[in-house]
Short mmCIF file of C-alpha atoms in Angstrom, two decimals:
data_model
loop_
_atom_site.label_atom_id
_atom_site.label_comp_id
_atom_site.label_asym_id
_atom_site.label_seq_id
_atom_site.Cartn_x
_atom_site.Cartn_y
_atom_site.Cartn_z
CA MET C 1 20.01 6.45 -16.82
CA THR C 2 21.88 4.21 -14.43
CA LEU C 3 25.25 2.40 -15.20
CA ARG C 4 23.32 -0.91 -15.41
CA ASP C 5 20.73 0.45 -17.83
CA LEU C 6 23.75 1.76 -19.98
CA ILE C 7 25.49 -1.63 -19.99
CA ASN C 8 22.07 -3.37 -20.80
CA LYS C 9 21.58 -0.97 -23.75
CA LEU C 10 25.05 -1.55 -25.06
CA LEU C 11 24.70 -5.30 -24.84
CA GLY C 12 21.09 -4.92 -26.39
CA ARG C 13 19.54 -6.64 -23.35
CA GLU C 14 16.23 -6.10 -21.89
CA THR C 15 15.93 -3.41 -19.36
CA ALA C 16 15.41 -4.23 -15.75
CA SER C 17 11.91 -5.50 -14.77
CA ALA C 18 11.33 -2.76 -12.18
CA ASN C 19 10.96 -0.13 -15.04
CA THR C 20 8.36 -2.42 -16.69
CA ALA C 21 6.48 -2.96 -13.44
CA ARG C 22 6.34 0.80 -12.85
CA GLU C 23 5.11 1.68 -16.31
CA ARG C 24 2.38 -1.14 -16.11
CA LEU C 25 1.41 -0.14 -12.63
CA GLN C 26 1.05 3.46 -13.64
CA LEU C 27 -1.23 2.66 -16.50
CA VAL C 28 -3.47 0.19 -14.58
CA LEU C 29 -3.75 2.76 -11.74
CA ALA C 30 -4.84 5.49 -14.05
CA HIS C 31 -7.68 3.41 -15.12
CA ASP C 32 -8.74 2.10 -11.67
CA ARG C 33 -8.62 5.53 -10.30
CA VAL C 34 -10.81 6.91 -13.09
CA ASP C 35 -13.29 3.94 -12.57
CA MET C 36 -13.53 4.90 -8.90
CA SER C 37 -14.72 8.44 -9.88
CA SER C 38 -17.21 6.54 -12.15
CA LEU C 39 -15.76 7.55 -15.33
CA THR C 40 -16.16 4.23 -16.99
CA THR C 41 -14.36 2.85 -20.06
CA ASP C 42 -17.65 3.32 -22.13
CA LEU C 43 -17.59 7.03 -21.07
CA LEU C 44 -13.94 7.44 -22.21
CA ASP C 45 -14.68 5.93 -25.41
CA LYS C 46 -17.67 8.32 -25.87
CA MET C 47 -15.59 11.33 -24.76
CA ARG C 48 -12.77 10.21 -27.25
CA LYS C 49 -15.11 10.28 -30.08
CA GLU C 50 -16.78 13.71 -29.18
CA ILE C 51 -13.27 15.30 -28.78
CA LEU C 52 -12.13 14.06 -32.18
CA ASP C 53 -15.53 15.17 -33.75
CA VAL C 54 -15.00 18.80 -32.44
CA VAL C 55 -11.24 18.81 -33.41
CA ALA C 56 -12.11 17.42 -36.87
CA LYS C 57 -14.24 20.49 -37.57
CA TYR C 58 -11.23 22.67 -37.76
CA VAL C 59 -8.34 20.42 -38.86
CA GLU C 60 -7.90 17.15 -40.61
CA ILE C 61 -6.50 14.62 -38.01
CA ASP C 62 -4.33 11.56 -38.77
CA PHE C 63 -6.83 9.03 -37.36
CA GLU C 64 -4.27 6.26 -37.38
CA GLU C 65 -2.01 8.05 -35.01
CA VAL C 66 -4.54 9.30 -32.55
CA ALA C 67 -3.96 8.47 -28.93
CA VAL C 68 -6.22 9.34 -26.05
CA SER C 69 -5.05 8.02 -22.68
CA LEU C 70 -5.10 8.71 -18.95
CA GLU C 71 -1.90 9.60 -17.15
CA THR C 72 -1.50 9.68 -13.40
CA GLU C 73 0.96 11.60 -11.32
CA ASP C 74 0.78 12.05 -7.47
CA ARG C 75 -2.82 10.61 -7.45
CA MET C 76 -3.92 13.26 -9.99
CA THR C 77 -5.15 11.84 -13.24
CA ALA C 78 -4.97 13.74 -16.44
CA LEU C 79 -6.48 13.17 -19.85
CA VAL C 80 -3.75 13.18 -22.41
CA ALA C 81 -4.82 13.46 -26.11
CA ASN C 82 -2.15 13.33 -28.95
CA LEU C 83 -3.93 14.32 -32.19
CA PRO C 84 -1.57 14.63 -35.09
CA ILE C 85 -2.80 17.28 -37.59
CA LYS C 86 -2.42 16.47 -41.29
CA ARG C 87 -3.81 19.86 -42.59
CA THR C 88 -6.25 22.43 -41.76
CA VAL C 89 -9.72 22.37 -43.35
CA SER C 90 -8.98 25.45 -45.27
CA GLY C 91 -6.44 23.45 -47.17
CA GLU C 92 -3.11 24.54 -45.94
CA ILE C 93 -0.85 21.47 -45.89
CA LYS C 94 1.43 21.02 -43.06
CA PHE C 95 3.93 18.66 -41.56
CA LYS C 96 2.45 15.79 -39.52
CA ASN C 97 3.42 17.02 -36.15
CA ASN C 98 2.66 15.73 -32.74
CA ASN C 99 3.86 18.26 -30.37
CA GLU C 100 4.52 21.61 -32.12
CA LYS C 101 1.26 22.60 -33.35
CA ASN C 102 2.10 26.28 -33.96
CA ASP C 103 4.56 25.22 -36.59
CA LYS C 104 2.90 27.03 -39.36
CA ASP C 105 5.92 28.13 -41.36
CA ILE C 106 6.85 24.72 -42.65
CA LYS C 107 4.94 23.72 -45.74
CA LYS C 108 5.36 20.67 -47.80
CA MET Q 1 -13.31 9.32 25.75
CA SER Q 2 -11.07 9.62 28.78
CA LYS Q 3 -7.66 9.09 27.15
CA ASN Q 4 -6.01 10.19 23.89
CA THR Q 5 -5.97 6.65 22.56
CA ARG Q 6 -4.58 6.03 19.11
CA THR Q 7 -6.79 3.64 17.35
CA ILE Q 8 -4.98 2.47 14.11
CA LEU Q 9 -6.37 0.46 11.20
CA ILE Q 10 -3.75 -1.96 9.71
CA CYS Q 11 -4.94 -2.70 6.23
CA SER Q 12 -3.61 -3.54 2.78
CA GLY Q 13 -6.51 -4.36 0.36
CA LYS Q 14 -4.70 -7.57 -0.85
CA GLY Q 15 -4.30 -10.66 1.48
CA GLY Q 16 -0.91 -12.11 2.52
CA VAL Q 17 1.13 -8.93 2.33
CA GLY Q 18 1.80 -8.95 6.16
CA LYS Q 19 -1.02 -7.11 7.98
CA THR Q 20 -1.27 -9.60 10.78
CA THR Q 21 2.54 -9.98 11.16
CA LEU Q 22 2.90 -6.23 11.33
CA THR Q 23 0.01 -6.09 13.85
CA ALA Q 24 1.42 -8.66 16.21
CA ASN Q 25 4.90 -7.27 16.01
CA LEU Q 26 4.08 -3.62 16.36
CA GLY Q 27 1.87 -4.46 19.12
CA ILE Q 28 4.53 -6.18 21.12
CA ALA Q 29 6.94 -3.31 20.38
CA LEU Q 30 4.52 -0.71 21.48
CA ALA Q 31 3.70 -2.52 24.53
CA ASN Q 32 7.35 -3.29 25.36
CA SER Q 33 8.03 0.54 25.05
CA GLY Q 34 5.56 1.10 27.93
CA ALA Q 35 2.27 1.90 26.23
CA THR Q 36 -0.72 -0.30 27.12
CA THR Q 37 -1.70 -1.88 23.80
CA ALA Q 38 -4.67 -3.80 22.54
CA VAL Q 39 -4.75 -5.66 19.26
CA LEU Q 40 -8.20 -6.34 17.78
CA ASP Q 41 -8.62 -9.09 15.27
CA ALA Q 42 -11.08 -7.73 12.86
CA ASP Q 43 -10.70 -10.43 10.40
CA PHE Q 44 -13.79 -12.56 11.44
CA GLY Q 45 -13.65 -14.64 8.41
CA LEU Q 46 -10.00 -15.85 8.51
CA ARG Q 47 -8.63 -14.96 12.07
CA ASN Q 48 -5.10 -15.54 12.50
CA LEU Q 49 -3.69 -12.78 15.06
CA ASP Q 50 -4.12 -15.23 17.96
CA LEU Q 51 -1.77 -17.70 16.27
CA LEU Q 52 0.84 -15.29 15.53
CA LEU Q 53 0.92 -14.15 19.06
CA GLY Q 54 0.79 -17.64 20.36
CA LEU Q 55 -2.37 -16.88 22.24
CA GLU Q 56 -4.69 -19.44 20.25
CA ASN Q 57 -5.15 -21.74 23.24
CA ARG Q 58 -6.05 -19.07 25.73
CA ILE Q 59 -9.13 -17.76 24.04
CA ILE Q 60 -12.39 -18.03 26.02
CA TYR Q 61 -14.59 -15.10 24.88
CA THR Q 62 -14.46 -13.25 21.86
CA ALA Q 63 -15.50 -9.72 20.59
CA GLN Q 64 -18.84 -11.21 19.80
CA ASP Q 65 -19.50 -12.33 23.47
CA VAL Q 66 -18.60 -8.66 24.49
CA LEU Q 67 -21.10 -7.30 22.00
CA ASP Q 68 -23.74 -9.85 23.12
CA LYS Q 69 -23.01 -8.91 26.67
CA ASN Q 70 -22.19 -12.57 27.41
CA CYS Q 71 -19.13 -11.37 29.26
CA ARG Q 72 -17.26 -8.26 30.21
CA LEU Q 73 -14.63 -6.80 28.12
CA ASP Q 74 -12.02 -7.75 30.61
CA GLN Q 75 -13.12 -11.40 30.47
CA ALA Q 76 -12.65 -11.58 26.65
CA LEU Q 77 -9.21 -9.79 26.65
CA VAL Q 78 -6.38 -12.22 26.40
CA ARG Q 79 -3.20 -10.81 28.16
CA HIS Q 80 0.13 -11.81 26.79
CA LYS Q 81 2.14 -13.48 29.53
CA LYS Q 82 5.48 -12.29 28.44
CA GLU Q 83 4.29 -8.73 27.54
CA PRO Q 84 1.71 -7.84 30.12
CA ASN Q 85 1.12 -4.40 28.38
CA LEU Q 86 -0.35 -6.41 25.46
CA ALA Q 87 -3.84 -7.80 25.21
CA LEU Q 88 -5.68 -9.53 22.28
CA LEU Q 89 -9.37 -9.07 21.63
CA PRO Q 90 -10.14 -12.20 19.62
CA ALA Q 91 -12.33 -12.12 16.46
CA GLY Q 92 -15.72 -13.92 16.96
CA ASP Q 93 -17.53 -16.39 14.80
CA PRO Q 94 -17.31 -15.97 10.91
CA ARG Q 95 -21.09 -15.60 11.21
CA MET Q 96 -20.70 -12.36 12.74
CA LEU Q 97 -20.07 -10.99 9.35
CA ASP Q 98 -23.79 -11.40 8.57
CA TRP Q 99 -25.07 -9.06 11.16
CA MET Q 100 -22.12 -6.88 12.17
CA LYS Q 101 -22.43 -3.14 11.44
CA PRO Q 102 -19.85 -0.42 11.60
CA GLU Q 103 -21.52 0.77 14.68
CA ASP Q 104 -20.79 -2.44 16.53
CA MET Q 105 -17.16 -2.20 15.65
CA LYS Q 106 -17.11 1.45 16.83
CA LYS Q 107 -18.57 0.23 20.22
CA ILE Q 108 -15.80 -2.34 20.67
CA SER Q 109 -13.08 0.14 19.82
CA ASP Q 110 -14.54 2.82 22.26
CA MET Q 111 -14.47 0.23 24.94
CA LEU Q 112 -10.89 -0.45 24.31
CA SER Q 113 -10.04 3.23 24.03
CA GLU Q 114 -10.95 3.59 27.63
CA LYS Q 115 -8.38 1.20 28.77
CA PHE Q 116 -5.39 1.27 26.26
CA ASP Q 117 -3.04 3.85 24.89
CA PHE Q 118 -2.94 2.14 21.48
CA VAL Q 119 -5.60 0.03 19.72
CA LEU Q 120 -4.29 -1.80 16.58
CA VAL Q 121 -7.07 -3.09 14.40
CA ASP Q 122 -5.94 -6.06 12.05
CA CYS Q 123 -8.15 -5.57 9.17
CA PRO Q 124 -9.44 -8.29 6.82
CA ALA Q 125 -8.23 -8.33 3.22
CA GLY Q 126 -10.65 -6.95 0.68
CA VAL Q 127 -12.59 -3.63 0.43
CA GLU Q 128 -15.86 -5.18 1.36
CA ASP Q 129 -18.12 -4.85 4.68
CA GLY Q 130 -15.36 -6.35 6.87
CA PHE Q 131 -12.94 -3.56 5.83
CA LYS Q 132 -15.64 -1.01 6.21
CA ASN Q 133 -16.66 -2.14 9.62
CA ALA Q 134 -13.00 -2.02 10.83
CA LEU Q 135 -12.48 1.39 9.26
CA ALA Q 136 -15.36 2.79 11.47
CA ALA Q 137 -13.38 1.75 14.50
CA CYS Q 138 -10.26 3.85 13.77
CA LYS Q 139 -8.87 7.33 13.66
CA GLU Q 140 -5.51 6.58 11.94
CA ALA Q 141 -4.45 4.05 9.22
CA ILE Q 142 -1.25 2.10 8.41
CA VAL Q 143 -1.50 0.77 4.74
CA VAL Q 144 0.81 -2.28 4.32
CA THR Q 145 1.98 -3.16 0.78
CA ASN Q 146 4.82 -5.16 -0.88
CA PRO Q 147 6.80 -3.90 -3.84
CA GLU Q 148 4.69 -5.98 -6.20
CA LEU Q 149 2.20 -4.89 -8.74
CA SER Q 150 -0.88 -6.64 -7.37
CA ALA Q 151 -0.21 -5.44 -3.81
CA VAL Q 152 0.43 -1.90 -4.79
CA ARG Q 153 -2.76 -1.79 -7.03
CA ASP Q 154 -4.86 -3.11 -4.20
CA ALA Q 155 -3.22 -0.82 -1.76
CA ASP Q 156 -4.14 2.07 -4.11
CA ARG Q 157 -7.82 1.08 -3.96
CA VAL Q 158 -7.81 1.00 -0.29
CA ILE Q 159 -6.08 4.38 -0.07
CA GLY Q 160 -8.80 5.75 -2.40
CA ILE Q 161 -11.52 4.65 0.10
CA LEU Q 162 -9.54 5.88 3.10
CA ASN Q 163 -9.17 9.35 1.40
CA THR Q 164 -13.02 9.79 1.46
CA SER Q 165 -13.23 8.86 5.25
CA ASP Q 166 -12.06 11.00 8.20
CA ILE Q 167 -9.01 8.72 8.86
CA GLU Q 168 -5.92 10.81 9.39
CA PRO Q 169 -2.94 10.30 8.98
CA ILE Q 170 -2.68 7.54 6.54
CA GLN Q 171 0.89 6.13 6.63
CA LEU Q 172 2.74 3.51 4.42
CA VAL Q 173 4.73 0.62 5.31
CA ILE Q 174 6.42 -1.34 2.57
CA ASN Q 175 6.82 -4.93 3.50
CA ARG Q 176 9.00 -7.83 2.10
CA VAL Q 177 11.74 -5.59 0.76
CA ARG Q 178 14.56 -7.41 -0.87
CA PRO Q 179 17.51 -5.10 -1.12
CA ASN Q 180 19.37 -7.16 -3.69
CA MET Q 181 16.43 -7.26 -6.12
CA MET Q 182 15.96 -3.53 -5.60
CA ALA Q 183 19.60 -2.89 -6.19
CA SER Q 184 19.47 -4.84 -9.47
CA GLN Q 185 16.25 -3.08 -10.36
CA GLU Q 186 14.35 -6.15 -10.57
CA MET Q 187 11.94 -4.94 -7.92
CA LEU Q 188 9.85 -1.73 -7.59
CA SER Q 189 11.91 0.64 -5.46
CA ILE Q 190 10.87 2.29 -2.29
CA ASP Q 191 10.56 5.54 -4.16
CA ASP Q 192 8.57 3.88 -6.85
CA VAL Q 193 5.98 2.58 -4.49
CA GLN Q 194 5.88 5.63 -2.38
CA GLY Q 195 5.58 7.88 -5.29
CA ILE Q 196 2.79 5.98 -6.83
CA LEU Q 197 0.83 5.68 -3.71
CA SER Q 198 1.74 9.36 -2.40
CA LEU Q 199 1.55 8.62 1.18
CA PRO Q 200 3.96 9.48 3.87
CA LEU Q 201 6.30 6.45 4.49
CA LEU Q 202 6.25 5.16 8.05
CA GLY Q 203 8.83 2.44 7.32
CA ILE Q 204 9.98 -0.65 5.47
CA VAL Q 205 10.31 -4.18 6.52
CA LEU Q 206 12.95 -6.29 4.96
CA GLU Q 207 12.38 -9.80 3.84
CA ASP Q 208 13.42 -12.15 6.50
CA GLU Q 209 13.23 -16.04 6.98
CA GLN Q 210 12.98 -15.35 10.74
CA VAL Q 211 9.48 -14.11 10.22
CA ILE Q 212 8.39 -17.47 9.27
CA ILE Q 213 10.37 -19.18 12.03
CA SER Q 214 8.75 -16.78 14.71
CA THR Q 215 5.29 -17.53 13.29
CA ASN Q 216 5.87 -21.26 13.66
CA ARG Q 217 6.76 -20.62 17.20
CA GLY Q 218 3.90 -18.25 18.00
CA GLU Q 219 6.53 -15.65 19.26
CA PRO Q 220 6.70 -12.38 17.31
CA LEU Q 221 10.17 -11.38 16.40
CA THR Q 222 9.94 -8.12 18.56
CA LEU Q 223 9.46 -10.48 21.39
CA THR Q 224 12.51 -12.61 20.79
CA ASP Q 225 16.01 -11.60 21.90
CA GLY Q 226 18.06 -12.29 18.70
CA ARG Q 227 18.79 -9.85 16.08
CA SER Q 228 17.21 -10.16 12.68
CA PRO Q 229 16.74 -7.70 9.81
CA ALA Q 230 12.90 -7.82 9.97
CA LYS Q 231 12.96 -7.33 13.90
CA LYS Q 232 15.16 -4.32 13.39
CA CYS Q 233 12.62 -2.86 10.98
CA TYR Q 234 9.57 -3.49 13.13
CA LEU Q 235 11.26 -1.65 16.12
CA ASN Q 236 12.11 1.26 13.64
CA VAL Q 237 8.41 1.43 12.66
CA SER Q 238 7.24 1.32 16.28
CA GLN Q 239 9.72 4.07 17.23
CA ARG Q 240 8.50 6.20 14.22
CA LEU Q 241 4.99 5.65 15.14
CA THR Q 242 5.30 6.93 18.59
CA GLY Q 243 7.08 10.01 17.35
CA THR Q 244 10.75 9.28 17.99
CA ASP Q 245 12.74 10.88 15.15
CA VAL Q 246 14.68 7.95 13.79
CA PRO Q 247 15.49 7.63 10.00
CA ILE Q 248 13.70 5.00 8.05
CA ILE Q 249 16.00 1.96 7.34
CA ASP Q 250 17.29 2.30 3.89
CA PRO Q 251 17.50 -0.97 2.01
CA LYS Q 252 20.59 0.49 0.02
CA ASN Q 253 22.59 0.11 3.24
CA GLU Q 254 21.53 -3.28 4.18
CA GLY Q 255 23.48 -5.37 1.86
CA LYS Q 256 27.08 -5.79 3.05
CA SER Q 257 28.54 -8.35 0.70
CA LEU Q 258 30.76 -7.50 -2.11
CA LYS Q 259 27.83 -8.39 -4.50
CA ASP Q 260 25.54 -5.83 -2.81
CA LYS Q 261 28.37 -3.23 -3.30
CA PHE Q 262 28.68 -4.11 -6.90
CA MET Q 263 25.02 -3.76 -7.36
CA ARG Q 264 25.07 -0.36 -5.81
CA LEU Q 265 27.89 0.71 -8.14
CA MET Q 266 25.64 -0.42 -11.03
CA GLN Q 267 22.92 1.94 -9.89
CA THR Q 268 25.22 4.97 -10.34
CA LYS Q 269 23.50 7.51 -12.54
CA VAL Q 270 25.70 8.08 -15.62
CA PHE Q 271 23.58 10.58 -17.30
#
């Protein structure tokens, strides 16, 4: 964070537009680059559904919070899926967690 | 081919980012450094390179006449009076687009390669046939972009196509850089653009009113005596292209006013 960002944050102002530009660009390029390798939006939707079907066999997913997107770094595009788990099919209730899926000890 | 000619595609995807201006200025700068240089206008639909070089009234034959064997290559080449090392091969009729094939373009660039050290090919905007024809004529590429969303996006598509060809190296020039806007983070930074496109940076060109003035006159900045920010940048790009080890101009050091210094302070990382 730069001095400028800090001041903006303290004053509750919008961040500089270069950040917005960078984020929008990265998103649109991720889609463009996938388009070029002939992975169309249709295919991506299909893939998203199939991934969810497979995962749903084993754990109950919070469908409201599911996010499947493409992220790009150094011209490499990655499929990033965030699938929050409500509980396992066997009935073990767990915390809704986004990142730490091994967190089995915590029970509601 | 008798010589180790460097044939360089100057492309951008998006129109209006400064391909033709870079071609003209780089052409003059290379010629001035002693290398015989040809600039080829491959933008048959909307040719402009002749205007920027101030050669529009001296065109008799075009690339089309050379291909049709209406004239010899020598007759079609327009030599610059003030910079005799530089010659322009003008673009033909827009109707050439209908029948032109990559092989035709290759034929022209092979002919030019026998006579010149550098051949700069000013590519048309877009990623269609005109671009693909120009691509076939070249061994290296310079991708020109601006620090703007649409220009970077289009550059990315062009790089995607270049990456599937034999073109090597592919280098980046970021044009129309505004140091003040970058300092206040209201413009994508050099690092942002370079990081997103992942190309080696050949140079940057600062935004400069002198570019418009020199275009009005038909005299590229690199041909004029005066000092201007963009001229300094074009010369820097030319030196780096010929292998002289000079650092890239850093926009952070370009603003000298108190406001610029303050803006730099604001960029300090606090945590």
